């Protein structure tokens, strides 16, 4: 906590306490911690002597800011018209229920962040789910769950990397 307080103070000093540089300050904090915590935003508002509501307004207006830690894997579900008509709404519900995650949120174990989006521009493949940049077409509620259950955790990825080549 004390380290975060010091870091926020350093960021404010780097920009000479200029509240007009709020966005770059927030970007710097997010680069360091991966997201903007409520406590960091409170400290930033206090340091700059600006209303907390202004800081939150900026944080929630720009989609590049995250208010929660990001998961190890990024899961995007297209909710465009074609995908929605082919079941994306039900897929989203099933993912949220199965993994206890809200749209735009991260699972409690931080395995993945789930982001439904307006369109990914792949209507011919509907419904479409993207996991870490890989497109899955014709996704069903069952296949989406199978895909997400097969995601390796960070520990599994490390173990796999460490064991690579040992059997040879």
mmCIF file of N, CA and C in Angstrom, residues 32-126:
data_model
loop_
_atom_site.group_PDB
_atom_site.id
_atom_site.type_symbol
_atom_site.label_atom_id
_atom_site.label_comp_id
_atom_site.label_asym_id
_atom_site.label_seq_id
_atom_site.Cartn_x
_atom_site.Cartn_y
_atom_site.Cartn_z
ATOM 1 N N UNK A 32 1.996 0.298 -14.763
ATOM 2 C CA UNK A 32 2.733 -0.263 -13.632
ATOM 3 C C UNK A 32 1.979 -1.397 -12.935
ATOM 4 N N UNK A 33 0.659 -1.227 -12.732
ATOM 5 C CA UNK A 33 -0.107 -2.184 -11.933
ATOM 6 C C UNK A 33 -1.066 -3.055 -12.743
ATOM 7 N N UNK A 34 -1.246 -2.749 -14.015
ATOM 8 C CA UNK A 34 -2.131 -3.554 -14.854
ATOM 9 C C UNK A 34 -3.578 -3.115 -14.834
ATOM 10 N N UNK A 35 -3.940 -2.283 -13.899
ATOM 11 C CA UNK A 35 -5.297 -1.741 -13.786
ATOM 12 C C UNK A 35 -5.272 -0.569 -12.817
ATOM 13 N N UNK A 36 -6.401 0.106 -12.690
ATOM 14 C CA UNK A 36 -6.516 1.241 -11.775
ATOM 15 C C UNK A 36 -7.403 0.822 -10.605
ATOM 16 N N UNK A 37 -6.818 0.705 -9.428
ATOM 17 C CA UNK A 37 -7.606 0.323 -8.259
ATOM 18 C C UNK A 37 -8.352 1.543 -7.722
ATOM 19 N N UNK A 38 -9.393 1.277 -6.963
ATOM 20 C CA UNK A 38 -10.169 2.360 -6.351
ATOM 21 C C UNK A 38 -9.271 3.213 -5.465
ATOM 22 N N UNK A 39 -8.390 2.561 -4.728
ATOM 23 C CA UNK A 39 -7.488 3.298 -3.836
ATOM 24 C C UNK A 39 -6.537 4.196 -4.626
ATOM 25 N N UNK A 40 -6.018 3.707 -5.730
ATOM 26 C CA UNK A 40 -5.119 4.520 -6.559
ATOM 27 C C UNK A 40 -5.852 5.743 -7.095
ATOM 28 N N UNK A 41 -7.097 5.561 -7.521
ATOM 29 C CA UNK A 41 -7.874 6.685 -8.047
ATOM 30 C C UNK A 41 -8.158 7.709 -6.949
ATOM 31 N N UNK A 42 -8.448 7.238 -5.744
ATOM 32 C CA UNK A 42 -8.673 8.170 -4.619
ATOM 33 C C UNK A 42 -7.407 8.975 -4.330
ATOM 34 N N UNK A 43 -6.264 8.271 -4.320
ATOM 35 C CA UNK A 43 -4.995 8.965 -4.050
ATOM 36 C C UNK A 43 -4.684 9.990 -5.132
ATOM 37 N N UNK A 44 -4.939 9.615 -6.370
ATOM 38 C CA UNK A 44 -4.683 10.519 -7.486
ATOM 39 C C UNK A 44 -5.553 11.769 -7.377
ATOM 40 N N UNK A 45 -6.833 11.579 -7.096
ATOM 41 C CA UNK A 45 -7.752 12.724 -6.947
ATOM 42 C C UNK A 45 -7.293 13.633 -5.815
ATOM 43 N N UNK A 46 -6.896 13.032 -4.710
ATOM 44 C CA UNK A 46 -6.451 13.824 -3.554
ATOM 45 C C UNK A 46 -5.172 14.593 -3.880
ATOM 46 N N UNK A 47 -4.211 13.915 -4.508
ATOM 47 C CA UNK A 47 -2.935 14.552 -4.854
ATOM 48 C C UNK A 47 -3.130 15.727 -5.810
ATOM 49 N N UNK A 48 -4.072 15.556 -6.743
ATOM 50 C CA UNK A 48 -4.315 16.608 -7.747
ATOM 51 C C UNK A 48 -5.316 17.650 -7.269
ATOM 52 N N UNK A 49 -5.955 17.358 -6.146
ATOM 53 C CA UNK A 49 -6.999 18.229 -5.603
ATOM 54 C C UNK A 49 -8.130 18.438 -6.620
ATOM 55 N N UNK A 50 -8.561 17.310 -7.192
ATOM 56 C CA UNK A 50 -9.709 17.328 -8.111
ATOM 57 C C UNK A 50 -10.767 16.370 -7.552
ATOM 58 N N UNK A 51 -12.022 16.593 -7.895
ATOM 59 C CA UNK A 51 -13.068 15.702 -7.389
ATOM 60 C C UNK A 51 -12.842 14.256 -7.855
ATOM 61 N N UNK A 52 -13.066 13.322 -6.956
ATOM 62 C CA UNK A 52 -12.920 11.910 -7.275
ATOM 63 C C UNK A 52 -13.835 11.531 -8.438
ATOM 64 N N UNK A 53 -14.994 12.168 -8.507
ATOM 65 C CA UNK A 53 -15.949 11.874 -9.582
ATOM 66 C C UNK A 53 -15.334 12.192 -10.949
ATOM 67 N N UNK A 54 -14.520 13.209 -11.029
ATOM 68 C CA UNK A 54 -13.859 13.552 -12.296
ATOM 69 C C UNK A 54 -12.892 12.437 -12.703
ATOM 70 N N UNK A 55 -12.123 11.946 -11.740
ATOM 71 C CA UNK A 55 -11.156 10.888 -12.016
ATOM 72 C C UNK A 55 -11.889 9.615 -12.455
ATOM 73 N N UNK A 56 -12.957 9.255 -11.739
ATOM 74 C CA UNK A 56 -13.738 8.082 -12.121
ATOM 75 C C UNK A 56 -14.410 8.283 -13.472
ATOM 76 N N UNK A 57 -14.834 9.502 -13.748
ATOM 77 C CA UNK A 57 -15.452 9.792 -15.042
ATOM 78 C C UNK A 57 -14.504 9.505 -16.189
ATOM 79 N N UNK A 58 -13.259 9.896 -16.040
ATOM 80 C CA UNK A 58 -12.248 9.638 -17.066
ATOM 81 C C UNK A 58 -11.973 8.130 -17.151
ATOM 82 N N UNK A 59 -11.846 7.485 -15.997
ATOM 83 C CA UNK A 59 -11.522 6.051 -15.966
ATOM 84 C C UNK A 59 -12.611 5.202 -16.608
ATOM 85 N N UNK A 60 -13.862 5.629 -16.464
ATOM 86 C CA UNK A 60 -14.955 4.835 -17.021
ATOM 87 C C UNK A 60 -15.319 5.249 -18.444
ATOM 88 N N UNK A 61 -14.933 6.438 -18.850
ATOM 89 C CA UNK A 61 -15.247 6.905 -20.207
ATOM 90 C C UNK A 61 -14.371 6.203 -21.241
ATOM 91 N N UNK A 62 -13.095 6.076 -20.952
ATOM 92 C CA UNK A 62 -12.161 5.494 -21.914
ATOM 93 C C UNK A 62 -12.066 3.985 -21.715
ATOM 94 N N UNK A 63 -12.335 3.237 -22.773
ATOM 95 C CA UNK A 63 -12.334 1.777 -22.669
ATOM 96 C C UNK A 63 -10.942 1.198 -22.456
ATOM 97 N N UNK A 64 -9.908 1.981 -22.646
ATOM 98 C CA UNK A 64 -8.550 1.467 -22.454
ATOM 99 C C UNK A 64 -8.192 1.334 -20.969
ATOM 100 N N UNK A 65 -8.980 1.968 -20.091
ATOM 101 C CA UNK A 65 -8.701 1.857 -18.662
ATOM 102 C C UNK A 65 -9.440 0.668 -18.071
ATOM 103 N N UNK A 66 -8.760 -0.060 -17.211
ATOM 104 C CA UNK A 66 -9.359 -1.194 -16.507
ATOM 105 C C UNK A 66 -9.445 -0.866 -15.023
ATOM 106 N N UNK A 67 -10.591 -1.173 -14.428
ATOM 107 C CA UNK A 67 -10.781 -0.930 -13.001
ATOM 108 C C UNK A 67 -10.667 -2.226 -12.196
ATOM 109 N N UNK A 68 -10.300 -3.291 -12.862
ATOM 110 C CA UNK A 68 -10.097 -4.580 -12.204
ATOM 111 C C UNK A 68 -8.896 -5.257 -12.851
ATOM 112 N N UNK A 69 -8.236 -6.131 -12.112
ATOM 113 C CA UNK A 69 -7.088 -6.833 -12.685
ATOM 114 C C UNK A 69 -7.491 -7.654 -13.901
ATOM 115 N N UNK A 70 -6.612 -7.741 -14.839
ATOM 116 C CA UNK A 70 -6.852 -8.509 -16.061
ATOM 117 C C UNK A 70 -6.522 -9.973 -15.801
ATOM 118 N N UNK A 71 -7.269 -10.855 -16.458
ATOM 119 C CA UNK A 71 -7.009 -12.287 -16.341
ATOM 120 C C UNK A 71 -5.832 -12.716 -17.194
ATOM 121 N N UNK A 72 -5.398 -13.968 -17.001
ATOM 122 C CA UNK A 72 -4.283 -14.510 -17.772
ATOM 123 C C UNK A 72 -4.641 -14.644 -19.249
ATOM 124 N N UNK A 73 -5.925 -14.862 -19.512
ATOM 125 C CA UNK A 73 -6.403 -15.029 -20.885
ATOM 126 C C UNK A 73 -7.491 -13.994 -21.159
ATOM 127 N N UNK A 74 -7.533 -13.506 -22.395
ATOM 128 C CA UNK A 74 -8.561 -12.554 -22.798
ATOM 129 C C UNK A 74 -9.596 -13.269 -23.644
ATOM 130 N N UNK A 75 -10.840 -13.225 -23.192
ATOM 131 C CA UNK A 75 -11.943 -13.878 -23.886
ATOM 132 C C UNK A 75 -12.908 -12.793 -24.352
ATOM 133 N N UNK A 76 -13.120 -12.736 -25.659
ATOM 134 C CA UNK A 76 -14.026 -11.764 -26.258
ATOM 135 C C UNK A 76 -15.148 -12.530 -26.941
ATOM 136 N N UNK A 77 -16.369 -12.119 -26.682
ATOM 137 C CA UNK A 77 -17.529 -12.737 -27.306
ATOM 138 C C UNK A 77 -18.250 -11.690 -28.135
ATOM 139 N N UNK A 78 -18.418 -11.964 -29.418
ATOM 140 C CA UNK A 78 -19.127 -11.039 -30.294
ATOM 141 C C UNK A 78 -20.614 -11.076 -29.963
ATOM 142 N N UNK A 79 -21.184 -9.885 -29.767
ATOM 143 C CA UNK A 79 -22.611 -9.760 -29.489
ATOM 144 C C UNK A 79 -23.305 -8.990 -30.612
ATOM 145 N N UNK A 80 -22.641 -8.913 -31.780
ATOM 146 C CA UNK A 80 -23.237 -8.242 -32.935
ATOM 147 C C UNK A 80 -24.545 -8.913 -33.335
ATOM 148 N N UNK A 81 -25.279 -8.276 -34.206
ATOM 149 C CA UNK A 81 -26.612 -8.751 -34.573
ATOM 150 C C UNK A 81 -26.622 -10.206 -35.021
ATOM 151 N N UNK A 82 -25.765 -10.579 -35.948
ATOM 152 C CA UNK A 82 -25.763 -11.950 -36.463
ATOM 153 C C UNK A 82 -25.375 -12.926 -35.356
ATOM 154 N N UNK A 83 -24.322 -12.615 -34.617
ATOM 155 C CA UNK A 83 -23.897 -13.509 -33.529
ATOM 156 C C UNK A 83 -25.004 -13.621 -32.480
ATOM 157 N N UNK A 84 -25.626 -12.498 -32.172
ATOM 158 C CA UNK A 84 -26.685 -12.517 -31.167
ATOM 159 C C UNK A 84 -27.857 -13.390 -31.628
ATOM 160 N N UNK A 85 -28.248 -13.218 -32.889
ATOM 161 C CA UNK A 85 -29.356 -14.021 -33.423
ATOM 162 C C UNK A 85 -29.015 -15.509 -33.454
ATOM 163 N N UNK A 86 -27.721 -15.818 -33.509
ATOM 164 C CA UNK A 86 -27.307 -17.227 -33.536
ATOM 165 C C UNK A 86 -26.918 -17.751 -32.156
ATOM 166 N N UNK A 87 -27.257 -17.009 -31.091
ATOM 167 C CA UNK A 87 -27.097 -17.538 -29.738
ATOM 168 C C UNK A 87 -26.055 -16.921 -28.836
ATOM 169 N N UNK A 88 -25.434 -15.818 -29.226
ATOM 170 C CA UNK A 88 -24.387 -15.227 -28.398
ATOM 171 C C UNK A 88 -24.909 -14.788 -27.032
ATOM 172 N N UNK A 89 -26.160 -14.349 -26.965
ATOM 173 C CA UNK A 89 -26.731 -13.946 -25.681
ATOM 174 C C UNK A 89 -26.747 -15.108 -24.698
ATOM 175 N N UNK A 90 -27.165 -16.259 -25.173
ATOM 176 C CA UNK A 90 -27.199 -17.466 -24.321
ATOM 177 C C UNK A 90 -25.787 -17.908 -23.968
ATOM 178 N N UNK A 91 -24.853 -17.797 -24.899
ATOM 179 C CA UNK A 91 -23.453 -18.159 -24.625
ATOM 180 C C UNK A 91 -22.904 -17.281 -23.502
ATOM 181 N N UNK A 92 -23.183 -15.996 -23.576
ATOM 182 C CA UNK A 92 -22.728 -15.068 -22.539
ATOM 183 C C UNK A 92 -23.306 -15.453 -21.177
ATOM 184 N N UNK A 93 -24.593 -15.755 -21.137
ATOM 185 C CA UNK A 93 -25.241 -16.152 -19.876
ATOM 186 C C UNK A 93 -24.580 -17.394 -19.281
ATOM 187 N N UNK A 94 -24.330 -18.379 -20.132
ATOM 188 C CA UNK A 94 -23.737 -19.640 -19.675
ATOM 189 C C UNK A 94 -22.323 -19.401 -19.140
ATOM 190 N N UNK A 95 -21.535 -18.590 -19.827
ATOM 191 C CA UNK A 95 -20.174 -18.278 -19.366
ATOM 192 C C UNK A 95 -20.237 -17.587 -18.006
ATOM 193 N N UNK A 96 -21.117 -16.601 -17.890
ATOM 194 C CA UNK A 96 -21.243 -15.863 -16.629
ATOM 195 C C UNK A 96 -21.660 -16.787 -15.491
ATOM 196 N N UNK A 97 -22.613 -17.664 -15.744
ATOM 197 C CA UNK A 97 -23.076 -18.600 -14.713
ATOM 198 C C UNK A 97 -22.002 -19.618 -14.347
ATOM 199 N N UNK A 98 -21.392 -20.216 -15.344
ATOM 200 C CA UNK A 98 -20.409 -21.285 -15.114
ATOM 201 C C UNK A 98 -19.179 -20.789 -14.361
ATOM 202 N N UNK A 99 -18.713 -19.569 -14.693
ATOM 203 C CA UNK A 99 -17.455 -19.080 -14.128
ATOM 204 C C UNK A 99 -17.641 -17.948 -13.123
ATOM 205 N N UNK A 100 -18.904 -17.648 -12.795
ATOM 206 C CA UNK A 100 -19.206 -16.583 -11.832
ATOM 207 C C UNK A 100 -18.447 -15.294 -12.170
ATOM 208 N N UNK A 101 -18.612 -14.874 -13.426
ATOM 209 C CA UNK A 101 -17.936 -13.668 -13.905
ATOM 210 C C UNK A 101 -18.984 -12.765 -14.536
ATOM 211 N N UNK A 102 -18.827 -11.482 -14.350
ATOM 212 C CA UNK A 102 -19.712 -10.504 -14.968
ATOM 213 C C UNK A 102 -19.133 -10.095 -16.316
ATOM 214 N N UNK A 103 -19.987 -9.708 -17.264
ATOM 215 C CA UNK A 103 -19.464 -9.179 -18.524
ATOM 216 C C UNK A 103 -18.526 -7.994 -18.233
ATOM 217 N N UNK A 104 -17.364 -8.031 -18.828
ATOM 218 C CA UNK A 104 -16.372 -6.985 -18.584
ATOM 219 C C UNK A 104 -15.500 -7.265 -17.371
ATOM 220 N N UNK A 105 -15.727 -8.408 -16.714
ATOM 221 C CA UNK A 105 -14.998 -8.732 -15.497
ATOM 222 C C UNK A 105 -13.961 -9.822 -15.688
ATOM 223 N N UNK A 106 -13.361 -10.181 -14.575
ATOM 224 C CA UNK A 106 -12.323 -11.202 -14.537
ATOM 225 C C UNK A 106 -12.738 -12.270 -13.536
ATOM 226 N N UNK A 107 -12.468 -13.526 -13.855
ATOM 227 C CA UNK A 107 -12.813 -14.603 -12.942
ATOM 228 C C UNK A 107 -12.037 -14.450 -11.632
ATOM 229 N N UNK A 108 -12.602 -14.982 -10.551
ATOM 230 C CA UNK A 108 -11.988 -14.853 -9.225
ATOM 231 C C UNK A 108 -10.570 -15.415 -9.198
ATOM 232 N N UNK A 109 -10.321 -16.471 -9.965
ATOM 233 C CA UNK A 109 -8.979 -17.064 -10.011
ATOM 234 C C UNK A 109 -8.070 -16.356 -11.011
ATOM 235 N N UNK A 110 -8.594 -15.308 -11.632
ATOM 236 C CA UNK A 110 -7.877 -14.507 -12.639
ATOM 237 C C UNK A 110 -7.428 -15.334 -13.842
ATOM 238 N N UNK A 111 -8.150 -16.418 -14.120
ATOM 239 C CA UNK A 111 -7.812 -17.236 -15.281
ATOM 240 C C UNK A 111 -8.112 -16.481 -16.568
ATOM 241 N N UNK A 112 -9.269 -15.798 -16.628
ATOM 242 C CA UNK A 112 -9.570 -15.028 -17.828
ATOM 243 C C UNK A 112 -10.448 -13.823 -17.531
ATOM 244 N N UNK A 113 -10.331 -12.842 -18.418
ATOM 245 C CA UNK A 113 -11.212 -11.680 -18.421
ATOM 246 C C UNK A 113 -12.205 -11.905 -19.544
ATOM 247 N N UNK A 114 -13.463 -11.601 -19.278
ATOM 248 C CA UNK A 114 -14.537 -11.854 -20.236
ATOM 249 C C UNK A 114 -15.113 -10.534 -20.721
ATOM 250 N N UNK A 115 -15.064 -10.319 -22.040
ATOM 251 C CA UNK A 115 -15.520 -9.066 -22.611
ATOM 252 C C UNK A 115 -16.455 -9.293 -23.791
ATOM 253 N N UNK A 116 -17.767 -9.151 -23.578
ATOM 254 C CA UNK A 116 -18.671 -9.148 -24.729
ATOM 255 C C UNK A 116 -18.502 -7.816 -25.465
ATOM 256 N N UNK A 117 -18.471 -7.849 -26.799
ATOM 257 C CA UNK A 117 -18.278 -6.631 -27.586
ATOM 258 C C UNK A 117 -19.364 -6.517 -28.656
ATOM 259 N N UNK A 118 -19.529 -5.325 -29.182
ATOM 260 C CA UNK A 118 -20.576 -5.077 -30.167
ATOM 261 C C UNK A 118 -20.403 -5.856 -31.461
ATOM 262 N N UNK A 119 -19.194 -5.951 -31.963
ATOM 263 C CA UNK A 119 -18.975 -6.669 -33.221
ATOM 264 C C UNK A 119 -17.481 -6.901 -33.411
ATOM 265 N N UNK A 120 -17.141 -8.058 -33.972
ATOM 266 C CA UNK A 120 -15.734 -8.327 -34.293
ATOM 267 C C UNK A 120 -15.518 -8.406 -35.802
ATOM 268 N N UNK A 121 -16.574 -8.190 -36.573
ATOM 269 C CA UNK A 121 -16.451 -8.156 -38.022
ATOM 270 C C UNK A 121 -16.240 -9.506 -38.669
ATOM 271 N N UNK A 122 -16.759 -10.550 -38.056
ATOM 272 C CA UNK A 122 -16.604 -11.892 -38.619
ATOM 273 C C UNK A 122 -17.975 -12.572 -38.679
ATOM 274 N N UNK A 123 -18.939 -11.882 -39.242
ATOM 275 C CA UNK A 123 -20.331 -12.340 -39.250
ATOM 276 C C UNK A 123 -20.518 -13.716 -39.891
ATOM 277 N N UNK A 124 -19.722 -14.025 -40.892
ATOM 278 C CA UNK A 124 -19.862 -15.314 -41.579
ATOM 279 C C UNK A 124 -19.512 -16.486 -40.666
ATOM 280 N N UNK A 125 -18.822 -16.209 -39.567
ATOM 281 C CA UNK A 125 -18.404 -17.253 -38.638
ATOM 282 C C UNK A 125 -19.297 -17.354 -37.403
ATOM 283 N N UNK A 126 -20.355 -16.591 -37.348
ATOM 284 C CA UNK A 126 -21.194 -16.432 -36.156
ATOM 285 C C UNK A 126 -21.734 -17.735 -35.597
#
